[in-house]
mmCIF file of C-alpha atoms in Angstrom:
data_model
loop_
_atom_site.group_PDB
_atom_site.id
_atom_site.type_symbol
_atom_site.label_atom_id
_atom_site.label_comp_id
_atom_site.label_asym_id
_atom_site.label_seq_id
_atom_site.Cartn_x
_atom_site.Cartn_y
_atom_site.Cartn_z
ATOM 1 C CA MET A 1 17.029 -17.375 33.577
ATOM 2 C CA HIS A 2 17.008 -14.192 33.173
ATOM 3 C CA THR A 3 14.744 -13.385 30.115
ATOM 4 C CA SER A 4 14.776 -10.115 28.171
ATOM 5 C CA TYR A 5 11.713 -8.100 26.148
ATOM 6 C CA LYS A 6 15.389 -8.114 23.447
ATOM 7 C CA SER A 7 15.863 -11.584 24.041
ATOM 8 C CA ALA A 8 12.526 -12.788 22.466
ATOM 9 C CA GLY A 9 13.248 -10.764 19.653
ATOM 10 C CA VAL A 10 11.906 -7.086 20.372
ATOM 11 C CA ASP A 11 14.699 -4.312 20.557
ATOM 12 C CA VAL A 12 13.216 -1.518 22.002
ATOM 13 C CA GLN A 13 16.165 0.853 21.404
ATOM 14 C CA ALA A 14 16.054 0.171 17.351
ATOM 15 C CA GLY A 15 12.499 1.337 17.871
ATOM 16 C CA TYR A 16 13.277 4.609 19.433
ATOM 17 C CA GLN A 17 15.919 5.052 17.057
ATOM 18 C CA SER A 18 13.593 4.566 14.514
ATOM 19 C CA THR A 19 11.479 7.111 15.405
ATOM 20 C CA GLU A 20 14.540 10.016 15.988
ATOM 21 C CA ARG A 21 15.435 8.736 12.313
ATOM 22 C CA ILE A 22 11.614 9.232 10.804
ATOM 23 C CA LYS A 23 10.901 12.529 12.388
ATOM 24 C CA LYS A 24 12.567 14.614 9.843
ATOM 25 C CA HIS A 25 10.830 12.923 7.174
ATOM 26 C CA ILE A 26 7.035 13.488 8.993
ATOM 27 C CA ALA A 27 8.008 17.307 9.275
ATOM 28 C CA ARG A 28 8.330 17.714 5.597
ATOM 29 C CA THR A 29 4.654 16.879 5.296
ATOM 30 C CA LYS A 30 2.844 19.128 8.365
ATOM 31 C CA ILE A 31 0.335 21.486 6.947
ATOM 32 C CA GLN A 32 0.095 22.618 10.596
ATOM 33 C CA PRO A 33 1.766 23.054 13.967
ATOM 34 C CA LEU A 34 -1.191 21.295 15.869
ATOM 35 C CA ASN A 35 0.637 17.745 15.510
ATOM 36 C CA GLN A 36 3.356 16.016 17.147
ATOM 37 C CA ILE A 37 5.175 13.221 16.980
ATOM 38 C CA GLY A 38 5.183 10.572 19.897
ATOM 39 C CA GLY A 39 1.922 11.394 21.361
ATOM 40 C CA PHE A 40 -0.803 9.105 21.445
ATOM 41 C CA GLY A 41 -3.149 10.473 18.869
ATOM 42 C CA GLY A 42 -2.647 12.837 15.464
ATOM 43 C CA LEU A 43 -3.690 15.791 15.769
ATOM 44 C CA PHE A 44 -5.491 17.661 12.560
ATOM 45 C CA ALA A 45 -7.554 20.588 12.857
ATOM 46 C CA LEU A 46 -10.590 20.433 10.458
ATOM 47 C CA ASP A 47 -10.778 24.071 8.715
ATOM 48 C CA THR A 48 -14.343 24.074 7.588
ATOM 49 C CA GLN A 49 -14.607 27.885 6.511
ATOM 50 C CA GLY A 50 -16.298 28.737 3.575
ATOM 51 C CA MET A 51 -18.392 24.772 3.207
ATOM 52 C CA ALA A 52 -21.745 24.169 3.973
ATOM 53 C CA ARG A 53 -21.722 20.887 4.662
ATOM 54 C CA PRO A 54 -18.395 18.930 4.557
ATOM 55 C CA VAL A 55 -18.178 15.836 4.116
ATOM 56 C CA LEU A 56 -15.082 13.362 5.540
ATOM 57 C CA VAL A 57 -13.811 10.463 3.588
ATOM 58 C CA SER A 58 -11.477 7.379 4.643
ATOM 59 C CA GLY A 59 -9.786 5.049 2.874
ATOM 60 C CA ALA A 60 -7.689 2.293 3.917
ATOM 61 C CA ASP A 61 -4.994 -0.239 1.450
ATOM 62 C CA GLY A 62 -2.042 -2.179 1.349
ATOM 63 C CA VAL A 63 0.617 -2.584 -1.075
ATOM 64 C CA GLY A 64 0.158 -6.546 -1.101
ATOM 65 C CA THR A 65 2.851 -8.866 -2.628
ATOM 66 C CA LYS A 66 4.089 -5.994 -4.476
ATOM 67 C CA LEU A 67 6.353 -5.869 -1.620
ATOM 68 C CA LYS A 68 7.684 -8.975 -2.886
ATOM 69 C CA PHE A 69 10.022 -6.956 -4.883
ATOM 70 C CA ALA A 70 10.651 -4.505 -2.725
ATOM 71 C CA PHE A 71 11.938 -7.452 -0.259
ATOM 72 C CA LEU A 72 13.953 -8.615 -3.320
ATOM 73 C CA LEU A 73 15.884 -5.310 -4.208
ATOM 74 C CA ASP A 74 15.786 -4.071 -0.957
ATOM 75 C CA GLN A 75 14.784 -1.198 -2.070
ATOM 76 C CA HIS A 76 12.192 0.260 0.454
ATOM 77 C CA GLU A 77 11.236 4.210 -0.590
ATOM 78 C CA SER A 78 9.299 3.715 -3.439
ATOM 79 C CA ILE A 79 7.016 1.472 -1.405
ATOM 80 C CA GLY A 80 6.022 4.180 0.553
ATOM 81 C CA ILE A 81 4.327 5.946 -1.874
ATOM 82 C CA ASP A 82 2.697 3.323 -3.680
ATOM 83 C CA CYS A 83 0.775 3.142 0.436
ATOM 84 C CA VAL A 84 -0.164 6.484 -0.023
ATOM 85 C CA ALA A 85 -1.376 6.619 -3.961
ATOM 86 C CA MET A 86 -3.557 3.492 -3.151
ATOM 87 C CA CYS A 87 -5.541 5.328 -0.353
ATOM 88 C CA VAL A 88 -5.508 8.657 -1.342
ATOM 89 C CA ASN A 89 -5.906 7.321 -5.427
ATOM 90 C CA ASP A 90 -9.595 5.909 -4.031
ATOM 91 C CA ILE A 91 -10.569 9.051 -2.406
ATOM 92 C CA VAL A 92 -10.042 11.743 -4.776
ATOM 93 C CA CYS A 93 -12.583 9.446 -6.729
ATOM 94 C CA VAL A 94 -15.415 11.014 -4.519
ATOM 95 C CA GLY A 95 -13.910 14.269 -5.440
ATOM 96 C CA ALA A 96 -12.184 14.190 -1.917
ATOM 97 C CA LYS A 97 -9.231 16.746 -0.614
ATOM 98 C CA PRO A 98 -6.751 14.463 1.379
ATOM 99 C CA LEU A 99 -6.162 15.961 4.851
ATOM 100 C CA PHE A 100 -3.957 13.520 6.458
ATOM 101 C CA PHE A 101 -2.140 10.246 6.244
ATOM 102 C CA LEU A 102 -1.579 7.442 9.153
ATOM 103 C CA ASP A 103 0.151 4.135 7.959
ATOM 104 C CA TYR A 104 1.581 0.832 9.944
ATOM 105 C CA ILE A 105 4.516 -1.238 9.581
ATOM 106 C CA ALA A 106 4.684 -4.221 11.358
ATOM 107 C CA LEU A 107 8.383 -6.692 11.014
ATOM 108 C CA ASP A 108 9.919 -9.461 11.788
ATOM 109 C CA LYS A 109 12.680 -7.233 12.737
ATOM 110 C CA ASN A 110 13.117 -3.383 13.433
ATOM 111 C CA GLN A 111 16.338 -2.148 11.135
ATOM 112 C CA PRO A 112 15.631 2.025 11.900
ATOM 113 C CA SER A 113 17.431 2.440 8.311
ATOM 114 C CA LYS A 114 14.590 0.651 6.609
ATOM 115 C CA VAL A 115 11.801 1.895 8.692
ATOM 116 C CA GLU A 116 13.303 5.056 7.771
ATOM 117 C CA SER A 117 13.420 4.720 3.578
ATOM 118 C CA ILE A 118 9.756 3.337 3.809
ATOM 119 C CA VAL A 119 8.948 6.447 5.785
ATOM 120 C CA LYS A 120 10.555 8.764 3.562
ATOM 121 C CA GLY A 121 9.000 7.061 1.017
ATOM 122 C CA ILE A 122 5.224 7.433 2.298
ATOM 123 C CA ALA A 123 6.364 11.315 3.535
ATOM 124 C CA GLN A 124 6.820 12.275 -0.309
ATOM 125 C CA GLY A 125 3.428 10.270 -1.425
ATOM 126 C CA CYS A 126 2.041 12.200 1.120
ATOM 127 C CA ILE A 127 3.502 15.337 -0.194
ATOM 128 C CA LEU A 128 2.373 14.762 -3.660
ATOM 129 C CA ALA A 129 -1.104 14.398 -2.676
ATOM 130 C CA HIS A 130 -0.887 17.746 -0.267
ATOM 131 C CA CYS A 131 -1.896 16.271 2.610
ATOM 132 C CA GLU A 132 0.219 15.209 6.134
ATOM 133 C CA LEU A 133 1.589 12.954 7.622
ATOM 134 C CA LEU A 134 0.139 12.306 11.090
ATOM 135 C CA GLY A 135 1.958 9.332 12.288
ATOM 136 C CA GLY A 136 1.346 5.340 12.466
ATOM 137 C CA GLU A 137 2.883 2.416 14.443
ATOM 138 C CA THR A 138 5.677 0.583 13.749
ATOM 139 C CA ALA A 139 4.861 -2.979 14.956
ATOM 140 C CA GLU A 140 8.080 -5.600 15.476
ATOM 141 C CA MET A 141 6.615 -8.720 15.230
ATOM 142 C CA PRO A 142 9.612 -11.991 15.669
ATOM 143 C CA GLY A 143 8.303 -15.242 14.541
ATOM 144 C CA PHE A 144 5.171 -13.655 12.706
ATOM 145 C CA TYR A 145 7.248 -12.617 9.538
ATOM 146 C CA ALA A 146 9.739 -14.106 7.623
ATOM 147 C CA LYS A 147 13.099 -12.549 8.502
ATOM 148 C CA ASP A 148 13.757 -9.472 6.822
ATOM 149 C CA GLU A 149 10.165 -8.988 5.633
ATOM 150 C CA TYR A 150 7.167 -6.743 6.467
ATOM 151 C CA ASP A 151 3.818 -5.295 5.620
ATOM 152 C CA LEU A 152 2.540 -1.940 5.580
ATOM 153 C CA ALA A 153 -1.010 -0.208 5.119
ATOM 154 C CA GLY A 154 -2.153 2.867 5.319
ATOM 155 C CA PHE A 155 -5.553 4.878 5.980
ATOM 156 C CA CYS A 156 -5.869 8.465 4.846
ATOM 157 C CA VAL A 157 -9.186 11.039 5.650
ATOM 158 C CA GLY A 158 -10.117 14.069 2.994
ATOM 159 C CA VAL A 159 -12.726 16.027 2.744
ATOM 160 C CA VAL A 160 -15.342 17.162 0.459
ATOM 161 C CA GLU A 161 -18.657 19.393 -0.083
ATOM 162 C CA GLU A 162 -21.373 17.293 0.076
ATOM 163 C CA SER A 163 -22.845 19.071 -2.967
ATOM 164 C CA LYS A 164 -20.353 19.062 -4.868
ATOM 165 C CA MET A 165 -19.341 15.010 -4.353
ATOM 166 C CA LEU A 166 -19.201 13.128 -7.067
ATOM 167 C CA ASN A 167 -22.571 10.983 -8.056
ATOM 168 C CA ILE A 168 -22.586 8.579 -9.977
ATOM 169 C CA GLN A 169 -26.247 8.689 -10.660
ATOM 170 C CA ASN A 170 -25.764 11.542 -12.946
ATOM 171 C CA VAL A 171 -23.796 9.422 -15.900
ATOM 172 C CA ARG A 172 -25.858 9.312 -18.860
ATOM 173 C CA ALA A 173 -25.597 6.804 -22.084
ATOM 174 C CA GLY A 174 -23.582 8.850 -24.643
ATOM 175 C CA ASP A 175 -21.247 9.855 -22.012
ATOM 176 C CA VAL A 176 -17.502 9.778 -22.381
ATOM 177 C CA LEU A 177 -14.059 8.138 -21.027
ATOM 178 C CA ILE A 178 -10.777 9.753 -20.835
ATOM 179 C CA GLY A 179 -8.300 7.830 -19.622
ATOM 180 C CA LEU A 180 -5.285 8.805 -17.485
ATOM 181 C CA ALA A 181 -2.157 7.093 -18.506
ATOM 182 C CA SER A 182 -0.540 4.505 -15.347
ATOM 183 C CA SER A 183 3.046 4.451 -14.212
ATOM 184 C CA GLY A 184 3.013 0.649 -14.904
ATOM 185 C CA LEU A 185 1.098 -2.027 -12.987
ATOM 186 C CA HIS A 186 0.633 0.408 -10.190
ATOM 187 C CA SER A 187 0.310 -2.116 -6.951
ATOM 188 C CA ASN A 188 -2.376 -4.812 -8.352
ATOM 189 C CA GLY A 189 -1.434 -7.699 -9.933
ATOM 190 C CA PHE A 190 1.166 -8.823 -8.529
ATOM 191 C CA SER A 191 0.620 -12.046 -7.370
ATOM 192 C CA LEU A 192 -0.144 -13.065 -10.949
ATOM 193 C CA VAL A 193 3.375 -11.236 -11.899
ATOM 194 C CA ARG A 194 5.205 -13.687 -9.481
ATOM 195 C CA LYS A 195 3.507 -16.547 -10.924
ATOM 196 C CA ILE A 196 4.326 -15.931 -14.569
ATOM 197 C CA LEU A 197 8.083 -15.701 -13.388
ATOM 198 C CA SER A 198 7.915 -18.370 -11.589
ATOM 199 C CA ASP A 199 6.737 -20.697 -14.470
ATOM 200 C CA ARG A 200 8.569 -19.223 -17.134
ATOM 201 C CA ARG A 201 11.931 -19.685 -14.012
ATOM 202 C CA ILE A 202 12.408 -15.394 -15.218
ATOM 203 C CA ASP A 203 14.955 -13.928 -12.618
ATOM 204 C CA PRO A 204 13.557 -10.445 -12.172
ATOM 205 C CA LEU A 205 17.146 -9.692 -11.083
ATOM 206 C CA THR A 206 18.687 -9.897 -13.963
ATOM 207 C CA TYR A 207 15.888 -10.058 -16.936
ATOM 208 C CA THR A 208 15.917 -6.785 -19.020
ATOM 209 C CA LEU A 209 12.754 -5.342 -21.284
ATOM 210 C CA GLU A 210 13.991 -2.835 -23.243
ATOM 211 C CA GLY A 211 17.198 -2.060 -21.677
ATOM 212 C CA GLN A 212 15.875 -1.881 -18.183
ATOM 213 C CA ASN A 213 15.764 -4.101 -15.093
ATOM 214 C CA LEU A 214 12.913 -5.932 -14.628
ATOM 215 C CA ALA A 215 12.800 -6.069 -10.935
ATOM 216 C CA GLN A 216 13.150 -2.131 -11.405
ATOM 217 C CA ILE A 217 9.947 -1.793 -13.840
ATOM 218 C CA LEU A 218 7.719 -3.744 -11.773
ATOM 219 C CA LEU A 219 8.818 -1.628 -8.608
ATOM 220 C CA THR A 220 7.580 1.591 -10.247
ATOM 221 C CA PRO A 221 5.555 3.313 -7.872
ATOM 222 C CA THR A 222 2.202 3.832 -7.901
ATOM 223 C CA LYS A 223 1.171 7.624 -9.667
ATOM 224 C CA ILE A 224 -0.625 9.819 -7.778
ATOM 225 C CA TYR A 225 -3.634 11.876 -9.456
ATOM 226 C CA VAL A 226 -4.928 14.020 -6.142
ATOM 227 C CA GLN A 227 -3.690 16.871 -7.772
ATOM 228 C CA PRO A 228 -4.370 16.751 -11.480
ATOM 229 C CA LEU A 229 -7.703 15.292 -10.733
ATOM 230 C CA LEU A 230 -8.609 18.280 -8.113
ATOM 231 C CA GLN A 231 -7.591 20.966 -10.793
ATOM 232 C CA LEU A 232 -9.577 19.617 -12.902
ATOM 233 C CA LEU A 233 -12.642 19.321 -11.097
ATOM 234 C CA LYS A 234 -12.485 22.943 -10.656
ATOM 235 C CA HIS A 235 -12.755 23.720 -14.130
ATOM 236 C CA ILE A 236 -14.623 20.734 -15.650
ATOM 237 C CA PRO A 237 -17.993 19.164 -14.212
ATOM 238 C CA LEU A 238 -16.828 15.274 -13.595
ATOM 239 C CA LYS A 239 -19.633 12.675 -12.942
ATOM 240 C CA SER A 240 -17.615 9.864 -11.604
ATOM 241 C CA ILE A 241 -13.991 8.859 -11.522
ATOM 242 C CA ALA A 242 -12.850 4.732 -11.316
ATOM 243 C CA HIS A 243 -9.612 4.394 -10.205
ATOM 244 C CA ILE A 244 -8.359 1.106 -11.797
ATOM 245 C CA THR A 245 -7.056 -1.262 -9.029
ATOM 246 C CA GLY A 246 -6.992 -5.238 -8.187
ATOM 247 C CA GLY A 247 -9.788 -6.132 -10.744
ATOM 248 C CA GLY A 248 -8.733 -4.221 -13.001
ATOM 249 C CA PHE A 249 -11.187 -2.439 -15.955
ATOM 250 C CA PHE A 250 -13.927 -4.938 -15.760
ATOM 251 C CA GLU A 251 -14.107 -4.470 -11.940
ATOM 252 C CA ASN A 252 -13.650 -0.972 -11.648
ATOM 253 C CA ILE A 253 -15.127 0.654 -14.271
ATOM 254 C CA PRO A 254 -18.591 -0.378 -13.271
ATOM 255 C CA ARG A 255 -18.418 1.282 -9.847
ATOM 256 C CA ALA A 256 -18.232 4.819 -11.677
ATOM 257 C CA LEU A 257 -21.679 3.819 -13.033
ATOM 258 C CA PRO A 258 -25.047 3.698 -12.222
ATOM 259 C CA GLN A 259 -27.073 -0.029 -12.406
ATOM 260 C CA GLY A 260 -28.137 -0.708 -16.076
ATOM 261 C CA LEU A 261 -25.430 1.215 -17.641
ATOM 262 C CA GLY A 262 -21.846 0.093 -18.742
ATOM 263 C CA ALA A 263 -18.922 0.928 -21.298
ATOM 264 C CA LYS A 264 -17.484 0.342 -24.207
ATOM 265 C CA ILE A 265 -13.439 0.735 -24.411
ATOM 266 C CA ALA A 266 -11.701 1.111 -27.824
ATOM 267 C CA ARG A 267 -8.260 -0.532 -27.517
ATOM 268 C CA SER A 268 -6.723 1.646 -29.741
ATOM 269 C CA SER A 269 -7.521 4.342 -28.054
ATOM 270 C CA PHE A 270 -4.416 4.128 -25.765
ATOM 271 C CA PRO A 271 -0.838 2.500 -25.426
ATOM 272 C CA THR A 272 -0.207 -0.744 -23.729
ATOM 273 C CA PRO A 273 3.308 0.098 -22.011
ATOM 274 C CA PRO A 274 5.520 -2.862 -23.148
ATOM 275 C CA ILE A 275 5.604 -4.695 -19.219
ATOM 276 C CA PHE A 276 1.919 -5.821 -20.046
ATOM 277 C CA ASP A 277 2.665 -6.320 -23.371
ATOM 278 C CA PHE A 278 5.419 -8.563 -22.008
ATOM 279 C CA LEU A 279 3.396 -10.127 -19.012
ATOM 280 C CA CYS A 280 0.397 -11.018 -21.338
ATOM 281 C CA THR A 281 3.027 -13.397 -23.998
ATOM 282 C CA GLN A 282 4.616 -14.643 -21.290
ATOM 283 C CA ALA A 283 1.224 -16.027 -20.133
ATOM 284 C CA SER A 284 -0.456 -16.525 -22.904
ATOM 285 C CA LEU A 285 -2.940 -14.130 -21.265
ATOM 286 C CA GLU A 286 -5.872 -13.039 -23.758
ATOM 287 C CA PRO A 287 -7.068 -9.344 -23.307
ATOM 288 C CA GLN A 288 -10.108 -10.431 -21.740
ATOM 289 C CA GLU A 289 -8.027 -11.720 -18.748
ATOM 290 C CA ALA A 290 -5.496 -9.144 -18.523
ATOM 291 C CA PHE A 291 -7.978 -6.484 -18.529
ATOM 292 C CA GLY A 292 -9.717 -8.100 -16.073
ATOM 293 C CA VAL A 293 -6.270 -7.864 -13.310
ATOM 294 C CA PHE A 294 -3.783 -5.443 -14.902
ATOM 295 C CA ASN A 295 -4.552 -1.237 -15.030
ATOM 296 C CA MET A 296 -3.190 -1.949 -18.764
ATOM 297 C CA GLY A 297 -1.408 1.614 -18.915
ATOM 298 C CA ILE A 298 -4.287 2.952 -17.340
ATOM 299 C CA GLY A 299 -4.641 4.587 -14.057
ATOM 300 C CA MET A 300 -7.653 5.970 -13.598
ATOM 301 C CA VAL A 301 -10.963 6.555 -15.694
ATOM 302 C CA CYS A 302 -13.054 10.302 -15.501
ATOM 303 C CA VAL A 303 -16.808 10.025 -16.598
ATOM 304 C CA LEU A 304 -18.377 13.413 -17.858
ATOM 305 C CA SER A 305 -20.614 14.572 -20.739
ATOM 306 C CA PRO A 306 -18.790 14.714 -24.622
ATOM 307 C CA SER A 307 -19.063 18.425 -24.774
ATOM 308 C CA HIS A 308 -16.606 18.801 -21.731
ATOM 309 C CA ALA A 309 -14.133 15.740 -23.859
ATOM 310 C CA GLN A 310 -11.615 17.911 -25.157
ATOM 311 C CA GLU A 311 -11.407 20.689 -22.603
ATOM 312 C CA ALA A 312 -10.799 18.457 -20.093
ATOM 313 C CA ILE A 313 -8.132 16.164 -21.953
ATOM 314 C CA ALA A 314 -6.277 19.518 -22.611
ATOM 315 C CA LEU A 315 -6.230 20.672 -19.028
ATOM 316 C CA LEU A 316 -4.745 17.484 -18.054
ATOM 317 C CA HIS A 317 -2.051 17.653 -20.826
ATOM 318 C CA ALA A 318 -1.933 20.942 -19.328
ATOM 319 C CA LYS A 319 -0.855 19.878 -16.114
ATOM 320 C CA GLY A 320 1.631 17.137 -17.108
ATOM 321 C CA GLU A 321 -0.597 14.330 -17.685
ATOM 322 C CA LYS A 322 -0.993 11.780 -20.681
ATOM 323 C CA ALA A 323 -5.318 11.544 -21.226
ATOM 324 C CA TYR A 324 -7.389 9.607 -23.650
ATOM 325 C CA LEU A 325 -10.320 9.617 -24.994
ATOM 326 C CA LEU A 326 -11.527 5.891 -24.108
ATOM 327 C CA GLY A 327 -14.697 5.416 -25.158
ATOM 328 C CA THR A 328 -18.710 5.906 -24.051
ATOM 329 C CA VAL A 329 -21.102 5.160 -21.322
ATOM 330 C CA GLN A 330 -23.786 2.934 -23.122
ATOM 331 C CA GLU A 331 -27.104 0.924 -22.096
ATOM 332 C CA GLY A 332 -26.842 -2.580 -20.280
ATOM 333 C CA ALA A 333 -24.413 -3.548 -17.910
ATOM 334 C CA GLY A 334 -20.451 -4.321 -18.357
ATOM 335 C CA VAL A 335 -17.441 -3.143 -20.012
ATOM 336 C CA HIS A 336 -16.998 -4.343 -23.666
ATOM 337 C CA LEU A 337 -13.549 -4.361 -25.346
ATOM 338 C CA CYS A 338 -13.515 -3.791 -28.887
#
């Protein structure tokens, strides 16, 4: 009896087809002529002209259980944007400009149209972040993932002049915090979201919230903040930046503050999008718990001197960003809501 690779669940021809279909999307992100798809390594020439001491900054992340809503809707493009966003938003917190991105897609069965849709989204994310998609890996793993499901992860590298790296040790009590609005849940807290919907027997495919389909709201891609923040850094001496991801305000804001300092946040300083109010109401979540899981409408928090606050907000508004004066840095660790 002949046993082939295809009979084991791996379709090599589908893999070739996927590669051909994604080439045009990768080409859209090209910054340099050096890299060619299909090699054993992605190539990127590092231009350090004008930099005294360049520092490479890397980040890696996935999309988590938000993928379940992509499976549910059979929509996979926006999830690619999420993957890029989760990585590039992290490295810009150091002040780094993203250079290139690599992805890893592992699935039970290689469906070329699905792979193309994911990579199309990744390419769009790279364009928004002004970085190049160098390539990645698509792994067909029959019997490892559930039917029609996959996992997605990404890796990015950026560069920053060492003297321009943001340093939390420069933060002082009395500094202020400016929050940039999120586009929704971004890519965190979805295990709790799924639990809430399951416990309340809410079907996200049929349930509507303020006239919008709930599943579509939940699938809204993570906002990419790279360009507005890099532009802001050219004009404003930011001291630190926090990306509000898993762990919400309570875990992430302290990462942008030195030991012994905390933050006082005015809950009334920014609007909470309806999706968060809906989830909190359904699960009877107290603010302390909600702000420890979700971003609650704030995707990034910048720490800076109060003398630069109004100028920074004006510059962000000019770039089309919704920005709010959230509160102040104070003596004593922790984040306090008032």
